[in-house]
Coordinates of C-alpha atoms in Angstrom, one line a residue:
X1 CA 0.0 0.0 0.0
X2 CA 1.3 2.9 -1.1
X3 CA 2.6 5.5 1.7
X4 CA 0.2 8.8 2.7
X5 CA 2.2 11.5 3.4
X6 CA 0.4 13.7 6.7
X7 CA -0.5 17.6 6.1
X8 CA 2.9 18.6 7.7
X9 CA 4.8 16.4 5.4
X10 CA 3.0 18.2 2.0
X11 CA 3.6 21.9 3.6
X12 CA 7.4 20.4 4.4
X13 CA 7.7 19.3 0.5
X14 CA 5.7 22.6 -1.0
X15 CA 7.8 24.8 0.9
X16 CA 11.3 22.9 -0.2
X17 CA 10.5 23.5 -3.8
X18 CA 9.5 26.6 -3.6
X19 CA 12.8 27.2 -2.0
X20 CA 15.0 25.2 -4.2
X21 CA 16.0 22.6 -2.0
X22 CA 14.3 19.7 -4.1
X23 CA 15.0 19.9 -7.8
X24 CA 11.6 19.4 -9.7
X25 CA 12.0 16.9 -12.8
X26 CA 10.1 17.6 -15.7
X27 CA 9.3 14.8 -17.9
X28 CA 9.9 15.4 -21.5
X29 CA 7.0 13.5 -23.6
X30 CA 8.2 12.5 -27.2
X31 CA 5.2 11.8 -30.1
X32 CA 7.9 10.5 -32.2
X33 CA 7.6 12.9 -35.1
X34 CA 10.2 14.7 -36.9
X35 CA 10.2 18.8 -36.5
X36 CA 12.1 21.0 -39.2
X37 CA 13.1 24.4 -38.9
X38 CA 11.2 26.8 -41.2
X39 CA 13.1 29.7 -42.3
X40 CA 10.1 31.9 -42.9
X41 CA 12.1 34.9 -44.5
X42 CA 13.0 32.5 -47.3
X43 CA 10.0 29.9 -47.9
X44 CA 10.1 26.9 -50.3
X45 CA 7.8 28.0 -53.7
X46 CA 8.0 24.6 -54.5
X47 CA 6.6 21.3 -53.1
X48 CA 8.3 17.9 -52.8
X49 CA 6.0 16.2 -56.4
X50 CA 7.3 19.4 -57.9
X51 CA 10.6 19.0 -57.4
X52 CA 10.5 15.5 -58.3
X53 CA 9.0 16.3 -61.9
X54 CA 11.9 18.8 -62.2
X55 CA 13.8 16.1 -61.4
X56 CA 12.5 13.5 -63.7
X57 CA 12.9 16.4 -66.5
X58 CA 16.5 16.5 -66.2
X59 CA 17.6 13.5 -65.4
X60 CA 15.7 12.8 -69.3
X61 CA 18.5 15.7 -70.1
X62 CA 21.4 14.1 -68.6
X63 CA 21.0 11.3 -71.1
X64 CA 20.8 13.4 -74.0
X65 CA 23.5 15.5 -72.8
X66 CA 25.8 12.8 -72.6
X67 CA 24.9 11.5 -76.0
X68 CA 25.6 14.9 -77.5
X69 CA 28.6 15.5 -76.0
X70 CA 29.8 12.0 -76.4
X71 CA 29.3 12.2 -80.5
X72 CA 30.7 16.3 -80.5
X73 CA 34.0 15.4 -78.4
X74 CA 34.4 12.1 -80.1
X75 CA 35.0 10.3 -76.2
X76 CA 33.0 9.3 -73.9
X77 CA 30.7 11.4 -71.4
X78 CA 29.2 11.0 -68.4
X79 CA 26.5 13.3 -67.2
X80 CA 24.7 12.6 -63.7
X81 CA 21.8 14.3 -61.9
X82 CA 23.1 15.4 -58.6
X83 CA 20.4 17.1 -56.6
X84 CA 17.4 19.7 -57.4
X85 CA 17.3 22.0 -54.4
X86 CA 15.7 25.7 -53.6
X87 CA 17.9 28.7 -52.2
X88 CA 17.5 32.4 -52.8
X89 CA 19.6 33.9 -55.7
X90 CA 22.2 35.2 -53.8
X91 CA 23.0 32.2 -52.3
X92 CA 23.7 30.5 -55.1
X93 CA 26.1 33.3 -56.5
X94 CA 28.1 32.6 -53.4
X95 CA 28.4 29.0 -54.4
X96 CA 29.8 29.1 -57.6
X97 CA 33.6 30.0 -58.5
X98 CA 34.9 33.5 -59.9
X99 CA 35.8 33.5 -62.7
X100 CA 33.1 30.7 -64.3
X101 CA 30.7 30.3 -67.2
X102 CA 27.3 31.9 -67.1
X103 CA 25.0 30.9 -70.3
X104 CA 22.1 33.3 -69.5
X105 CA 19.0 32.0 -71.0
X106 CA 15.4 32.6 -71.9
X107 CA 12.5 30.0 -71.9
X108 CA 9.7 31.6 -74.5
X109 CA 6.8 32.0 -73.9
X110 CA 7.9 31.9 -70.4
X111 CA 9.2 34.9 -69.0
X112 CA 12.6 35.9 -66.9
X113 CA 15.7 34.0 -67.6
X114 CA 17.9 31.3 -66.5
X115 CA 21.5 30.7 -65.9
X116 CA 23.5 27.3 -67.0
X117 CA 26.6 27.7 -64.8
X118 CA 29.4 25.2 -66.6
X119 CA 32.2 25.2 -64.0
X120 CA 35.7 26.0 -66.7
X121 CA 37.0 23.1 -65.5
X122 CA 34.6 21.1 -67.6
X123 CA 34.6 23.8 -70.1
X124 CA 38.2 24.0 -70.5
X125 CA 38.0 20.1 -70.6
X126 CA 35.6 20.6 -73.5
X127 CA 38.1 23.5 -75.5
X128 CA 41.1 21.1 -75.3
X129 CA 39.0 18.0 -76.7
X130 CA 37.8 19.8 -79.8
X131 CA 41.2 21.4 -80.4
X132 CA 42.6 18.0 -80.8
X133 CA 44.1 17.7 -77.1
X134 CA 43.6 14.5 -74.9
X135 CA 40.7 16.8 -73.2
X136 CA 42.1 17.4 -70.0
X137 CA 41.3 20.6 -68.2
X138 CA 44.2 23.3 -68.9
X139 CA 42.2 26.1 -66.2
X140 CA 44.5 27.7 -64.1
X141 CA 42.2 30.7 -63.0
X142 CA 42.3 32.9 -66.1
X143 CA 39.4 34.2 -68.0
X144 CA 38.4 32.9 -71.3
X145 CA 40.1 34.2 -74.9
X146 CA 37.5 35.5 -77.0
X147 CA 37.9 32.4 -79.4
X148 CA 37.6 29.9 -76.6
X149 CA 34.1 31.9 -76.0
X150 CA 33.1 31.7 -79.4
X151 CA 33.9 27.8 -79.0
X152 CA 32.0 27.6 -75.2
X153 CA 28.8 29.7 -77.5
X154 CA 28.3 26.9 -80.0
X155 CA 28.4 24.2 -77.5
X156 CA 26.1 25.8 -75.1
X157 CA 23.4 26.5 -77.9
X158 CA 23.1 22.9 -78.7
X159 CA 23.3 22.3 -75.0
X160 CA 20.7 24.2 -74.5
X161 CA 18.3 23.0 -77.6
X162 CA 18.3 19.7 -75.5
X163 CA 15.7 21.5 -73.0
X164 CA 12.8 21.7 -75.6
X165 CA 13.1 18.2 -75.9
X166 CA 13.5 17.5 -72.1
X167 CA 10.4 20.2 -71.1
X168 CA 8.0 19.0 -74.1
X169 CA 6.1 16.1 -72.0
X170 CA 5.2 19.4 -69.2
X171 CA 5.2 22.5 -71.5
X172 CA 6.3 23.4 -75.0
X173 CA 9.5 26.0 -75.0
X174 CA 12.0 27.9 -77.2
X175 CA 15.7 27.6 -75.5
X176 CA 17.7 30.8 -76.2
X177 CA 21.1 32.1 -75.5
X178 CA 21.1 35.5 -74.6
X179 CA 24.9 36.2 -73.2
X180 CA 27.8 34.6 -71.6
X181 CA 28.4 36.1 -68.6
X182 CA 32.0 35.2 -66.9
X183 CA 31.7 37.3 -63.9
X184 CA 28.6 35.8 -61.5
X185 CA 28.4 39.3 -59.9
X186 CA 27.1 41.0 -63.9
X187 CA 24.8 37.8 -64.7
X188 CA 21.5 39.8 -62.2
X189 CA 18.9 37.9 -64.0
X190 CA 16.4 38.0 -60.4
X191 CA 17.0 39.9 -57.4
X192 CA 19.3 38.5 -54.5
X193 CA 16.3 37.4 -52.2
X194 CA 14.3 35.8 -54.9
X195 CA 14.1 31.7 -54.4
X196 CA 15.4 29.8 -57.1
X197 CA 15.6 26.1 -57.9
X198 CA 18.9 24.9 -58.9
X199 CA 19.7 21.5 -60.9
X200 CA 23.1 20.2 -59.9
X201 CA 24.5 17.7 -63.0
X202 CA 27.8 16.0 -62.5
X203 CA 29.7 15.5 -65.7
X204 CA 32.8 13.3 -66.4
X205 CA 34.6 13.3 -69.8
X206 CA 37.8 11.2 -69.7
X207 CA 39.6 12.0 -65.9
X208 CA 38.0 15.2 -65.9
X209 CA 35.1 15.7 -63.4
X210 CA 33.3 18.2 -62.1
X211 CA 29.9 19.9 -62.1
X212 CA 27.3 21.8 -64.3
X213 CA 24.3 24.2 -62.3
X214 CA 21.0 24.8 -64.1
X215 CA 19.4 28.1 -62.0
X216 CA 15.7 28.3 -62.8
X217 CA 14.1 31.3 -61.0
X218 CA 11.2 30.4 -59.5
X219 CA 9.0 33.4 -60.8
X220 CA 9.8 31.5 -64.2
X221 CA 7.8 28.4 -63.2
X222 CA 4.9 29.6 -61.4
X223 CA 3.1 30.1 -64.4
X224 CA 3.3 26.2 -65.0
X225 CA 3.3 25.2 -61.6
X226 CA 0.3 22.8 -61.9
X227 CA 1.8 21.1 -65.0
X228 CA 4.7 20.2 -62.5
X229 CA 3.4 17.1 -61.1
X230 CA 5.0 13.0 -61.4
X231 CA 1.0 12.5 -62.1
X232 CA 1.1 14.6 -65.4
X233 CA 4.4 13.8 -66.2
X234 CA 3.6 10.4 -66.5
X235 CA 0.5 10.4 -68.2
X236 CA 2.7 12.8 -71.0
X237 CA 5.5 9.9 -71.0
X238 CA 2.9 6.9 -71.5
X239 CA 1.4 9.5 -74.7
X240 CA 4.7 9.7 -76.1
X241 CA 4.4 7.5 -79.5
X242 CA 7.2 5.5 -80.9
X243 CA 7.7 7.7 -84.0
X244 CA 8.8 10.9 -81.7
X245 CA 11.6 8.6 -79.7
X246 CA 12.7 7.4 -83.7
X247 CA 13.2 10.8 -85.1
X248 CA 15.1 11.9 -81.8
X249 CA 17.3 8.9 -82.8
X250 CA 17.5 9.5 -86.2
X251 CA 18.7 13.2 -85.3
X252 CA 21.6 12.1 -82.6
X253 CA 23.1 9.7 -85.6
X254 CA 22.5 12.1 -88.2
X255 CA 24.6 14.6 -86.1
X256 CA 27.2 12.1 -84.9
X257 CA 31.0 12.8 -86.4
X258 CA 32.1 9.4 -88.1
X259 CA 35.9 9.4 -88.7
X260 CA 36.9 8.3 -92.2
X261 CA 40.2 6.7 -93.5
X262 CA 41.2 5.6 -96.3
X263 CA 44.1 3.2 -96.8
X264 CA 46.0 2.7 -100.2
X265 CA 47.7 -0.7 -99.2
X266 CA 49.8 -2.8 -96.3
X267 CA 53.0 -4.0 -95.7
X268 CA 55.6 -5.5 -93.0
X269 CA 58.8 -4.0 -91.4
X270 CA 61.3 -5.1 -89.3
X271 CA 61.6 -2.7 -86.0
X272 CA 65.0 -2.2 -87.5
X273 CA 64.5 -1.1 -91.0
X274 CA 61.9 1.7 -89.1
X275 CA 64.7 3.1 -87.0
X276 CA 66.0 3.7 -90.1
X277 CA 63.8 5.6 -92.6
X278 CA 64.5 9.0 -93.5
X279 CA 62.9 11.1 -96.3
X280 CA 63.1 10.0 -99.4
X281 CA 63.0 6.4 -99.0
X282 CA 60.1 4.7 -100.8
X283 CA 58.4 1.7 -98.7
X284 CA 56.7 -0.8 -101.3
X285 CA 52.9 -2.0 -100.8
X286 CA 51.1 -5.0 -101.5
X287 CA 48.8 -3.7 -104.1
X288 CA 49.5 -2.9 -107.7
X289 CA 49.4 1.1 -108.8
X290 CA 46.0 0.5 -110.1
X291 CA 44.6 -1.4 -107.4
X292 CA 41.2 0.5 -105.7
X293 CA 41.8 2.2 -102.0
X294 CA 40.1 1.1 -99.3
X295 CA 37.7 3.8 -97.2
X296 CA 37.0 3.3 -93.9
X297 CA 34.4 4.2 -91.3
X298 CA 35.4 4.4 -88.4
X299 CA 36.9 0.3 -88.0
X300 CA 34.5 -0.9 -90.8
X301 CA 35.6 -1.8 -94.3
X302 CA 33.1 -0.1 -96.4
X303 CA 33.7 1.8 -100.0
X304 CA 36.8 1.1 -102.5
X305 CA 38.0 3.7 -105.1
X306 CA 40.4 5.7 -105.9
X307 CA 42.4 8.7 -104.4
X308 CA 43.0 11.6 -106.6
X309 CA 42.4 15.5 -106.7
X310 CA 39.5 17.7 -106.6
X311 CA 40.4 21.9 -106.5
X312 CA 43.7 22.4 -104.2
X313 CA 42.5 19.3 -101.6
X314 CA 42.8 15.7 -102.0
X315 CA 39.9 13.3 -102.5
X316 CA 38.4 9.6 -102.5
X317 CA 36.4 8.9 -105.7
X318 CA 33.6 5.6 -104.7
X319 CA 34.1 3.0 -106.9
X320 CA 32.0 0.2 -105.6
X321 CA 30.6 -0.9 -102.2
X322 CA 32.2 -3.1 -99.6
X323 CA 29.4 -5.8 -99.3
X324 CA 31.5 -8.0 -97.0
X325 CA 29.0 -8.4 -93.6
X326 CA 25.6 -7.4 -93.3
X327 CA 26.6 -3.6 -92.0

């Protein structure tokens, strides 16, 4: 039986706590669910479905930019979705080096623009590959020449033509280059405190690694807010007919560089006799003089002719068909 404490004892306890003699224990209940601080000075615009659509939008673009990139550089290219987040403008200038590469963009009919932030250590990775280089990055902190921007230009308007395709399931746009900005401090394209959803893309071409920011101001969006959802997105996807996915194929191998070489005939050297050529020296072949060439695409066998000269260049005149295989 539990113990009944007399009218003394209680005014004995009251008047110990009130004094701070007995320390009074306060029991801390727990309903097990997870609080968040919310920064109401700079609110989310966007919900979590949202944010997932974007999502599922340019993770579609990371596979056609890889593809692109992989045919233009002629190596191969890796391009990841990292993260799709929300921060206020001027938070994401902070982020980003100085000097870099600003693509400021507009989205018609939509209104504002948008920055594509390519960090120069891809973009210088980018400039060495098409200038025949190995395609590692050569940045040490300088800005760009005027011809590497000119370069930077071309690549990011076909970059950027890979949006329309990305967007069309939610909304129909027109990808345009405005500028390239190099300082982030001149690229002002929403005030500092507006929110803004940024697309994080990793992107790895040979060793070279690094990352790519899409920054999409949310005033941009809001007007096609409710076409942001997985719900719609899907429902666009499973509409999609066959015949738009072939001509998007048929465009990426129409576009793709094929390298072509043509060889006039073979032979075999010792190591020693290779030491040893200078200029001048004649090596023989295993053809005759009028025997056809053989053109090459890429590794496959597929034309023979004859090599002669059209204007001031050198050319490869098709003489018949290689019909060896069934490619």
């Amino acid at each position: 039986m539990d113990e009944i404490l007399s009218q003394h004892e209680i005014e004995s306890l009251l008047s110990a706590m009130s004094s701070g003699e007995v320390k009074i224990e306060v029991k801390q209940e727990v309903d097990g669910r997870n609080i968040k601080n919310y920064d109401f000075r700079r609110p989310n615009k966007f919900s979590k479905d949202q944010l997932n659509t974007i999502e599922l939008i340019y993770d579609d673009f990371c596979r056609s930019f890889s593809t692109l990139l992989s045919g233009l550089l002629r190596t191969k290219v890796d391009a990841k979705l990292g993260s799709v987040t929300q921060c206020t403008y001027e938070d994401f200038l902070q982020k980003i080096p100085n000097p870099t590469i600003l693509n400021v963009f507009s989205l018609a009919p939509l209104e504002g623009k948008g920055l594509m932030e390519m960090n120069p250590v891809i973009a210088f990775s980018i400039i060495d590959r098409l200038f025949g280089g190995p395609g590692l990055s050569t940045f040490d902190g300088r800005p760009i020449t005027e011809i590497e921007k000119n370069v930077i230009q071309r690549i990011s308007e076909k970059v950027l033509l890979l949006f329309k395709d990305a967007w069309k399931i939610c909304y129909d746009i027109n990808p345009y280059l405005e500028v390239i900005e190099i300082n982030p401090q001149l690229a002002q394209v929403v005030s500092p405190l507006e929110m803004v959803i940024i697309i994080t893309i990793s992107i790895k071409i040979g060793e070279t690694e690094d990352f790519m920011n899409v920054c999409l101001p949310c005033l941009m969006l809001e007007p096609i807010a409710d076409k942001l959802n997985t719900r719609f997105w899907f429902a666009g996807t499973s509409a999609s007919s066959a015949k738009d996915y072939s001509q998007y194929l048929q465009r990426v191998v129409e576009t793709t560089d094929i390298p072509l070489t043509v060889v006039l005939g073979n032979n075999t050297i010792k190591i020693r006799d290779l030491l040893e050529l200078q200029a001048g020296d004649v090596i023989p072949l295993d053809k005759p003089k009028d025997a056809d060439a053989e053109l090459y695409l890429g590794s496959k066998l597929k034309f023979y002719g004859q090599v002669g000269q059209m204007g001031n260049k050198l050319a490869f005149k098709i003489n018949k068909a290689c019909n060896e295989g069934s490619d």
